[in-house]
Amino acid sequence: MAGIARKYAASPLGEAISAARDLRGVSQRKLGVLIGQTSAGLVSRWESGERTPSVDDVQAIIDALEIEGEEADRLLALAAGVGQPRRFSVTLPERRAELAELLAAERTATKVTHLAPLAIPGVLQTADVIRTQMHEAGVPETEIEERVLTRIGRRDLITRRNPARLEVVLGEAAIRYRIGGPAVWADQLRYLIEMGELPNVELRLVPYSAGWSPLLVGSFLLIDSDEAPSIVSLDLHGSGLTLRSPEDIKSHRRDAEATQEKAMSPAETAEFIAEILHDLEQG
């Protein structure tokens, strides 16, 4: 109705943007200029809840205000809609938000189940294998070491004082591909055997001879925690999918259990990997 101002309820994202801007003494108009917005009132509408900024808009705000660390992660998580039953991440800011959520989930995880048909999970990879993959994937040289350190840092999941239980089901292909050459891969296999000996790590392998199992559908990560709802994370080519609905969790848990039934025991798995390592060392 004309003459009556419409009121909006500020969203958590709008409040977070406002707080970050006020903390740095930047006006709404100035922030709009910094992020290249031609509409002078757009930042005001974002903060009031009248409009919702995209993940790319929030990334621009983070860059303009030089926001870092947990504050940046929280803004991206709010923008990406963390907590939705299903969230598909495609853009770089969305992927960063997804990674931030995944790392947060791992920090409180009590159990992590990983089905990995084609590649050894990053938490069990050596630095040389991680580095080789980054090179092959075309990651800029200036970013490789930072990414290697980030992935190595995720080992805290299984080495911290109160570690999570990690249950990994590998496809045979995951240990057959020789990433980085024979010497690098031999080190990787030794490290895999070593990690499998930890009391909180269960490593199982599904050999080619096992036939079909849900493992052939693809990789996924199921994270359980006493402090937060379970989530499933799927790392797709250039994108990612996070699932939270009870139906999705139940379905993936069922697939994990069915795959474990097709897999070798941990002892048989260690012996199998040792045989491949022996053949590799013999040339």
mmCIF file of C-alpha atoms in Angstrom:
data_model
loop_
_atom_site.group_PDB
_atom_site.id
_atom_site.type_symbol
_atom_site.label_atom_id
_atom_site.label_comp_id
_atom_site.label_asym_id
_atom_site.label_seq_id
_atom_site.Cartn_x
_atom_site.Cartn_y
_atom_site.Cartn_z
ATOM 1 C CA MET A 1 0.000 0.000 0.000
ATOM 2 C CA ALA A 2 1.341 3.441 -0.950
ATOM 3 C CA GLY A 3 2.747 5.541 1.851
ATOM 4 C CA ILE A 4 3.455 2.583 4.137
ATOM 5 C CA ALA A 5 7.089 1.493 4.425
ATOM 6 C CA ARG A 6 7.594 -2.248 4.162
ATOM 7 C CA LYS A 7 9.689 -3.752 6.978
ATOM 8 C CA TYR A 8 11.996 -6.738 6.712
ATOM 9 C CA ALA A 9 13.547 -8.969 9.342
ATOM 10 C CA ALA A 10 17.332 -8.926 9.178
ATOM 11 C CA SER A 11 18.772 -12.352 8.397
ATOM 12 C CA PRO A 12 21.753 -13.865 10.260
ATOM 13 C CA LEU A 13 23.805 -13.185 7.109
ATOM 14 C CA GLY A 14 22.675 -9.556 6.960
ATOM 15 C CA GLU A 15 23.491 -9.070 10.636
ATOM 16 C CA ALA A 16 26.915 -10.665 10.160
ATOM 17 C CA ILE A 17 27.720 -8.382 7.212
ATOM 18 C CA SER A 18 26.621 -5.337 9.200
ATOM 19 C CA ALA A 19 28.721 -6.345 12.203
ATOM 20 C CA ALA A 20 31.803 -6.961 10.062
ATOM 21 C CA ARG A 21 31.385 -3.614 8.318
ATOM 22 C CA ASP A 22 30.825 -1.674 11.561
ATOM 23 C CA LEU A 23 33.838 -3.338 13.177
ATOM 24 C CA ARG A 24 36.036 -1.914 10.423
ATOM 25 C CA GLY A 25 34.427 1.514 10.388
ATOM 26 C CA VAL A 26 33.209 1.236 6.791
ATOM 27 C CA SER A 27 29.892 2.810 5.793
ATOM 28 C CA GLN A 28 27.309 1.014 3.683
ATOM 29 C CA ARG A 29 27.927 3.410 0.812
ATOM 30 C CA LYS A 30 31.707 2.936 1.026
ATOM 31 C CA LEU A 31 31.361 -0.854 1.058
ATOM 32 C CA GLY A 32 29.177 -0.660 -2.025
ATOM 33 C CA VAL A 33 31.896 1.303 -3.801
ATOM 34 C CA LEU A 34 34.599 -1.147 -2.697
ATOM 35 C CA ILE A 35 32.754 -4.125 -4.168
ATOM 36 C CA GLY A 36 31.803 -2.285 -7.366
ATOM 37 C CA GLN A 37 28.052 -2.020 -6.783
ATOM 38 C CA THR A 38 26.370 0.818 -8.678
ATOM 39 C CA SER A 39 23.265 0.753 -6.472
ATOM 40 C CA ALA A 40 24.002 2.862 -3.409
ATOM 41 C CA GLY A 41 21.304 1.183 -1.312
ATOM 42 C CA LEU A 42 22.097 -2.451 -2.144
ATOM 43 C CA VAL A 43 24.288 -3.081 0.929
ATOM 44 C CA SER A 44 21.536 -1.577 3.104
ATOM 45 C CA ARG A 45 18.982 -3.961 1.584
ATOM 46 C CA TRP A 46 21.309 -6.914 2.144
ATOM 47 C CA GLU A 47 21.746 -6.008 5.798
ATOM 48 C CA SER A 48 18.033 -5.345 6.370
ATOM 49 C CA GLY A 49 16.982 -8.663 4.853
ATOM 50 C CA GLU A 50 15.141 -7.083 1.918
ATOM 51 C CA ARG A 51 17.600 -8.711 -0.485
ATOM 52 C CA THR A 52 19.921 -11.726 -0.148
ATOM 53 C CA PRO A 53 23.503 -11.476 -1.451
ATOM 54 C CA SER A 54 24.932 -14.349 -3.476
ATOM 55 C CA VAL A 55 27.958 -16.320 -2.323
ATOM 56 C CA ASP A 56 30.047 -14.373 -4.851
ATOM 57 C CA ASP A 57 28.752 -11.092 -3.386
ATOM 58 C CA VAL A 58 29.761 -12.230 0.101
ATOM 59 C CA GLN A 59 33.206 -13.265 -1.149
ATOM 60 C CA ALA A 60 33.594 -9.756 -2.607
ATOM 61 C CA ILE A 61 32.691 -8.284 0.798
ATOM 62 C CA ILE A 62 35.217 -10.545 2.510
ATOM 63 C CA ASP A 63 37.932 -9.432 0.100
ATOM 64 C CA ALA A 64 37.013 -5.741 0.357
ATOM 65 C CA LEU A 65 36.974 -5.742 4.167
ATOM 66 C CA GLU A 66 40.014 -8.060 4.370
ATOM 67 C CA ILE A 67 38.126 -10.532 6.555
ATOM 68 C CA GLU A 68 40.012 -13.701 7.417
ATOM 69 C CA GLY A 69 39.841 -16.920 9.425
ATOM 70 C CA GLU A 70 36.709 -18.097 11.209
ATOM 71 C CA GLU A 71 34.877 -14.824 10.542
ATOM 72 C CA ALA A 72 35.278 -15.318 6.787
ATOM 73 C CA ASP A 73 34.303 -18.983 7.059
ATOM 74 C CA ARG A 74 31.130 -18.064 8.963
ATOM 75 C CA LEU A 75 30.081 -15.474 6.381
ATOM 76 C CA LEU A 76 30.604 -17.938 3.545
ATOM 77 C CA ALA A 77 28.771 -20.663 5.410
ATOM 78 C CA LEU A 78 25.778 -18.374 5.973
ATOM 79 C CA ALA A 79 25.813 -17.332 2.324
ATOM 80 C CA ALA A 80 26.024 -20.916 1.084
ATOM 81 C CA GLY A 81 23.073 -21.965 3.214
ATOM 82 C CA VAL A 82 24.958 -24.382 5.464
ATOM 83 C CA GLY A 83 22.446 -26.531 7.279
ATOM 84 C CA GLN A 84 20.103 -27.026 4.331
ATOM 85 C CA PRO A 85 19.088 -30.684 3.738
ATOM 86 C CA ARG A 86 20.937 -30.664 0.408
ATOM 87 C CA ARG A 87 23.450 -28.107 -0.796
ATOM 88 C CA PHE A 88 25.204 -28.137 -4.165
ATOM 89 C CA SER A 89 28.453 -26.144 -4.331
ATOM 90 C CA VAL A 90 29.863 -25.037 -7.686
ATOM 91 C CA THR A 91 31.554 -21.633 -7.472
ATOM 92 C CA LEU A 92 34.875 -21.123 -5.716
ATOM 93 C CA PRO A 93 33.301 -19.265 -2.748
ATOM 94 C CA GLU A 94 30.699 -22.031 -2.412
ATOM 95 C CA ARG A 95 33.441 -24.675 -2.434
ATOM 96 C CA ARG A 96 35.370 -22.729 0.191
ATOM 97 C CA ALA A 97 32.260 -22.582 2.359
ATOM 98 C CA GLU A 98 31.734 -26.303 1.867
ATOM 99 C CA LEU A 99 35.326 -27.044 2.897
ATOM 100 C CA ALA A 100 34.940 -24.837 5.965
ATOM 101 C CA GLU A 101 31.835 -26.801 6.963
ATOM 102 C CA LEU A 102 33.581 -30.110 6.347
ATOM 103 C CA LEU A 103 36.575 -29.124 8.482
ATOM 104 C CA ALA A 104 34.251 -27.941 11.252
ATOM 105 C CA ALA A 105 32.380 -31.252 11.146
ATOM 106 C CA GLU A 106 35.637 -33.215 11.330
ATOM 107 C CA ARG A 107 36.742 -31.255 14.405
ATOM 108 C CA THR A 108 33.818 -32.670 16.429
ATOM 109 C CA ALA A 109 33.516 -36.016 14.627
ATOM 110 C CA THR A 110 33.381 -39.238 16.614
ATOM 111 C CA LYS A 111 33.255 -41.494 13.554
ATOM 112 C CA VAL A 112 34.022 -40.979 9.876
ATOM 113 C CA THR A 113 33.208 -43.548 7.212
ATOM 114 C CA HIS A 114 34.822 -43.086 3.805
ATOM 115 C CA LEU A 115 34.062 -45.126 0.709
ATOM 116 C CA ALA A 116 36.865 -44.530 -1.802
ATOM 117 C CA PRO A 117 36.750 -46.654 -4.966
ATOM 118 C CA LEU A 118 39.492 -44.914 -6.968
ATOM 119 C CA ALA A 119 41.745 -42.879 -4.679
ATOM 120 C CA ILE A 120 43.208 -43.113 -1.190
ATOM 121 C CA PRO A 121 41.483 -40.517 1.034
ATOM 122 C CA GLY A 122 43.468 -37.341 1.598
ATOM 123 C CA VAL A 123 43.777 -37.956 5.344
ATOM 124 C CA LEU A 124 45.795 -41.103 4.538
ATOM 125 C CA GLN A 125 47.919 -39.661 1.712
ATOM 126 C CA THR A 126 51.594 -38.772 1.956
ATOM 127 C CA ALA A 127 52.707 -35.222 1.246
ATOM 128 C CA ASP A 128 54.471 -36.311 -1.962
ATOM 129 C CA VAL A 129 51.314 -37.922 -3.333
ATOM 130 C CA ILE A 130 49.236 -34.861 -2.442
ATOM 131 C CA ARG A 131 51.815 -32.608 -4.091
ATOM 132 C CA THR A 132 51.909 -34.756 -7.244
ATOM 133 C CA GLN A 133 48.124 -34.650 -7.549
ATOM 134 C CA MET A 134 48.135 -30.876 -7.220
ATOM 135 C CA HIS A 135 50.733 -30.558 -9.989
ATOM 136 C CA GLU A 136 48.829 -32.916 -12.278
ATOM 137 C CA ALA A 137 45.557 -31.070 -11.632
ATOM 138 C CA GLY A 138 47.131 -27.783 -12.711
ATOM 139 C CA VAL A 139 46.985 -26.057 -9.323
ATOM 140 C CA PRO A 140 49.083 -22.844 -9.412
ATOM 141 C CA GLU A 141 52.548 -23.358 -7.944
ATOM 142 C CA THR A 142 51.968 -20.560 -5.439
ATOM 143 C CA GLU A 143 48.984 -22.427 -3.937
ATOM 144 C CA ILE A 144 50.289 -25.996 -3.833
ATOM 145 C CA GLU A 145 52.179 -25.948 -0.536
ATOM 146 C CA GLU A 146 49.308 -24.240 1.275
ATOM 147 C CA ARG A 147 46.897 -26.884 0.001
ATOM 148 C CA VAL A 148 49.288 -29.672 0.975
ATOM 149 C CA LEU A 149 49.491 -28.292 4.507
ATOM 150 C CA THR A 150 45.698 -27.977 4.695
ATOM 151 C CA ARG A 151 45.196 -31.608 3.700
ATOM 152 C CA ILE A 152 47.922 -32.847 6.041
ATOM 153 C CA GLY A 153 46.288 -30.828 8.809
ATOM 154 C CA ARG A 154 43.163 -32.953 8.420
ATOM 155 C CA ARG A 155 45.108 -35.882 9.913
ATOM 156 C CA ASP A 156 44.291 -34.324 13.260
ATOM 157 C CA LEU A 157 41.000 -36.182 12.819
ATOM 158 C CA ILE A 158 42.740 -39.461 13.705
ATOM 159 C CA THR A 159 45.801 -38.303 15.672
ATOM 160 C CA ARG A 160 44.349 -35.776 18.161
ATOM 161 C CA ARG A 161 44.006 -36.606 21.856
ATOM 162 C CA ASN A 162 40.416 -37.809 21.436
ATOM 163 C CA PRO A 163 40.567 -39.075 17.861
ATOM 164 C CA ALA A 164 37.616 -40.010 15.705
ATOM 165 C CA ARG A 165 37.177 -43.568 14.517
ATOM 166 C CA LEU A 166 37.984 -43.741 10.816
ATOM 167 C CA GLU A 167 36.559 -46.563 8.732
ATOM 168 C CA VAL A 168 37.841 -46.556 5.150
ATOM 169 C CA VAL A 169 36.722 -48.916 2.395
ATOM 170 C CA LEU A 170 39.036 -48.768 -0.621
ATOM 171 C CA GLY A 171 38.517 -50.122 -4.084
ATOM 172 C CA GLU A 172 41.441 -52.152 -5.413
ATOM 173 C CA ALA A 173 42.039 -49.464 -8.046
ATOM 174 C CA ALA A 174 42.854 -46.981 -5.262
ATOM 175 C CA ILE A 175 46.085 -48.839 -4.473
ATOM 176 C CA ARG A 176 46.904 -49.901 -8.031
ATOM 177 C CA TYR A 177 47.300 -46.428 -9.542
ATOM 178 C CA ARG A 178 50.952 -45.368 -9.104
ATOM 179 C CA ILE A 179 50.823 -41.665 -8.417
ATOM 180 C CA GLY A 180 54.218 -39.973 -8.451
ATOM 181 C CA GLY A 181 56.200 -42.970 -9.701
ATOM 182 C CA PRO A 182 57.304 -46.251 -8.045
ATOM 183 C CA ALA A 183 59.312 -44.751 -5.178
ATOM 184 C CA VAL A 184 56.641 -42.224 -4.186
ATOM 185 C CA TRP A 185 53.925 -44.844 -4.430
ATOM 186 C CA ALA A 186 55.899 -47.372 -2.412
ATOM 187 C CA ASP A 187 56.153 -44.788 0.384
ATOM 188 C CA GLN A 188 52.418 -44.238 0.107
ATOM 189 C CA LEU A 189 51.641 -47.925 0.497
ATOM 190 C CA ARG A 190 53.962 -48.204 3.509
ATOM 191 C CA TYR A 191 52.237 -45.206 5.075
ATOM 192 C CA LEU A 192 48.821 -46.707 4.376
ATOM 193 C CA ILE A 193 49.782 -49.930 6.152
ATOM 194 C CA GLU A 194 51.170 -47.923 9.071
ATOM 195 C CA MET A 195 47.978 -45.863 9.428
ATOM 196 C CA GLY A 196 45.888 -49.024 9.257
ATOM 197 C CA GLU A 197 47.607 -50.228 12.415
ATOM 198 C CA LEU A 198 46.240 -47.354 14.506
ATOM 199 C CA PRO A 199 43.614 -48.607 16.975
ATOM 200 C CA ASN A 200 41.038 -46.073 15.776
ATOM 201 C CA VAL A 201 41.548 -46.747 12.039
ATOM 202 C CA GLU A 202 39.893 -49.606 10.198
ATOM 203 C CA LEU A 203 41.086 -50.126 6.633
ATOM 204 C CA ARG A 204 39.289 -52.544 4.342
ATOM 205 C CA LEU A 205 39.703 -53.249 0.653
ATOM 206 C CA VAL A 206 37.199 -54.477 -1.926
ATOM 207 C CA PRO A 207 39.114 -56.501 -4.540
ATOM 208 C CA TYR A 208 38.169 -56.647 -8.195
ATOM 209 C CA SER A 209 37.004 -60.236 -7.638
ATOM 210 C CA ALA A 210 34.269 -59.117 -5.215
ATOM 211 C CA GLY A 211 31.913 -58.112 -8.004
ATOM 212 C CA TRP A 212 29.348 -55.362 -7.620
ATOM 213 C CA SER A 213 28.927 -53.329 -4.449
ATOM 214 C CA PRO A 214 27.703 -49.785 -3.666
ATOM 215 C CA LEU A 215 31.376 -48.798 -3.811
ATOM 216 C CA LEU A 216 31.076 -48.763 -7.601
ATOM 217 C CA VAL A 217 28.466 -46.002 -7.436
ATOM 218 C CA GLY A 218 31.074 -43.516 -6.195
ATOM 219 C CA SER A 219 32.982 -42.027 -3.282
ATOM 220 C CA PHE A 220 31.380 -40.416 -0.245
ATOM 221 C CA LEU A 221 32.222 -39.320 3.277
ATOM 222 C CA LEU A 222 29.817 -39.954 6.189
ATOM 223 C CA ILE A 223 30.597 -37.922 9.304
ATOM 224 C CA ASP A 224 28.984 -38.715 12.667
ATOM 225 C CA SER A 225 29.298 -36.516 15.744
ATOM 226 C CA ASP A 226 27.922 -36.388 19.282
ATOM 227 C CA GLU A 227 27.707 -32.599 18.971
ATOM 228 C CA ALA A 228 26.037 -32.120 15.574
ATOM 229 C CA PRO A 229 23.788 -33.954 13.080
ATOM 230 C CA SER A 230 25.462 -36.406 10.711
ATOM 231 C CA ILE A 231 26.356 -35.222 7.211
ATOM 232 C CA VAL A 232 27.343 -36.862 3.942
ATOM 233 C CA SER A 233 29.845 -35.134 1.679
ATOM 234 C CA LEU A 234 30.293 -36.012 -1.993
ATOM 235 C CA ASP A 235 33.240 -34.538 -3.874
ATOM 236 C CA LEU A 236 32.226 -34.278 -7.525
ATOM 237 C CA HIS A 237 34.232 -33.066 -10.514
ATOM 238 C CA GLY A 238 34.556 -29.319 -9.977
ATOM 239 C CA SER A 239 31.686 -29.235 -7.485
ATOM 240 C CA GLY A 240 30.446 -30.770 -4.269
ATOM 241 C CA LEU A 241 27.251 -31.932 -2.621
ATOM 242 C CA THR A 242 26.473 -31.938 1.101
ATOM 243 C CA LEU A 243 23.545 -34.025 2.368
ATOM 244 C CA ARG A 244 21.871 -33.690 5.764
ATOM 245 C CA SER A 245 18.385 -35.197 5.530
ATOM 246 C CA PRO A 246 17.711 -38.311 7.641
ATOM 247 C CA GLU A 247 16.759 -40.200 4.487
ATOM 248 C CA ASP A 248 20.066 -39.416 2.772
ATOM 249 C CA ILE A 249 22.068 -40.282 5.896
ATOM 250 C CA LYS A 250 20.234 -43.588 6.300
ATOM 251 C CA SER A 251 20.705 -44.491 2.617
ATOM 252 C CA HIS A 252 24.448 -43.819 2.626
ATOM 253 C CA ARG A 253 24.935 -45.603 5.950
ATOM 254 C CA ARG A 254 23.207 -48.629 4.471
ATOM 255 C CA ASP A 255 25.472 -48.491 1.399
ATOM 256 C CA ALA A 256 28.550 -48.265 3.622
ATOM 257 C CA GLU A 257 27.513 -51.333 5.611
ATOM 258 C CA ALA A 258 26.737 -53.317 2.443
ATOM 259 C CA THR A 259 30.151 -52.426 1.003
ATOM 260 C CA GLN A 260 31.958 -53.408 4.209
ATOM 261 C CA GLU A 261 30.352 -56.835 3.946
ATOM 262 C CA LYS A 262 31.956 -57.287 0.497
ATOM 263 C CA ALA A 263 35.365 -56.092 1.700
ATOM 264 C CA MET A 264 38.362 -57.983 3.033
ATOM 265 C CA SER A 265 39.070 -57.924 6.751
ATOM 266 C CA PRO A 266 41.616 -55.352 8.006
ATOM 267 C CA ALA A 267 44.234 -58.113 8.357
ATOM 268 C CA GLU A 268 43.592 -59.414 4.840
ATOM 269 C CA THR A 269 43.714 -55.858 3.525
ATOM 270 C CA ALA A 270 47.103 -55.186 5.127
ATOM 271 C CA GLU A 271 48.450 -58.427 3.656
ATOM 272 C CA PHE A 272 47.085 -57.571 0.205
ATOM 273 C CA ILE A 273 48.676 -54.105 0.252
ATOM 274 C CA ALA A 274 51.966 -55.589 1.490
ATOM 275 C CA GLU A 275 52.024 -57.974 -1.484
ATOM 276 C CA ILE A 276 51.543 -55.104 -3.935
ATOM 277 C CA LEU A 277 54.266 -53.168 -2.126
ATOM 278 C CA HIS A 278 56.627 -56.160 -2.369
ATOM 279 C CA ASP A 279 56.015 -56.467 -6.124
ATOM 280 C CA LEU A 280 56.621 -52.736 -6.515
ATOM 281 C CA GLU A 281 59.897 -52.878 -4.597
ATOM 282 C CA GLN A 282 61.040 -55.822 -6.704
ATOM 283 C CA GLY A 283 60.476 -53.770 -9.841
#
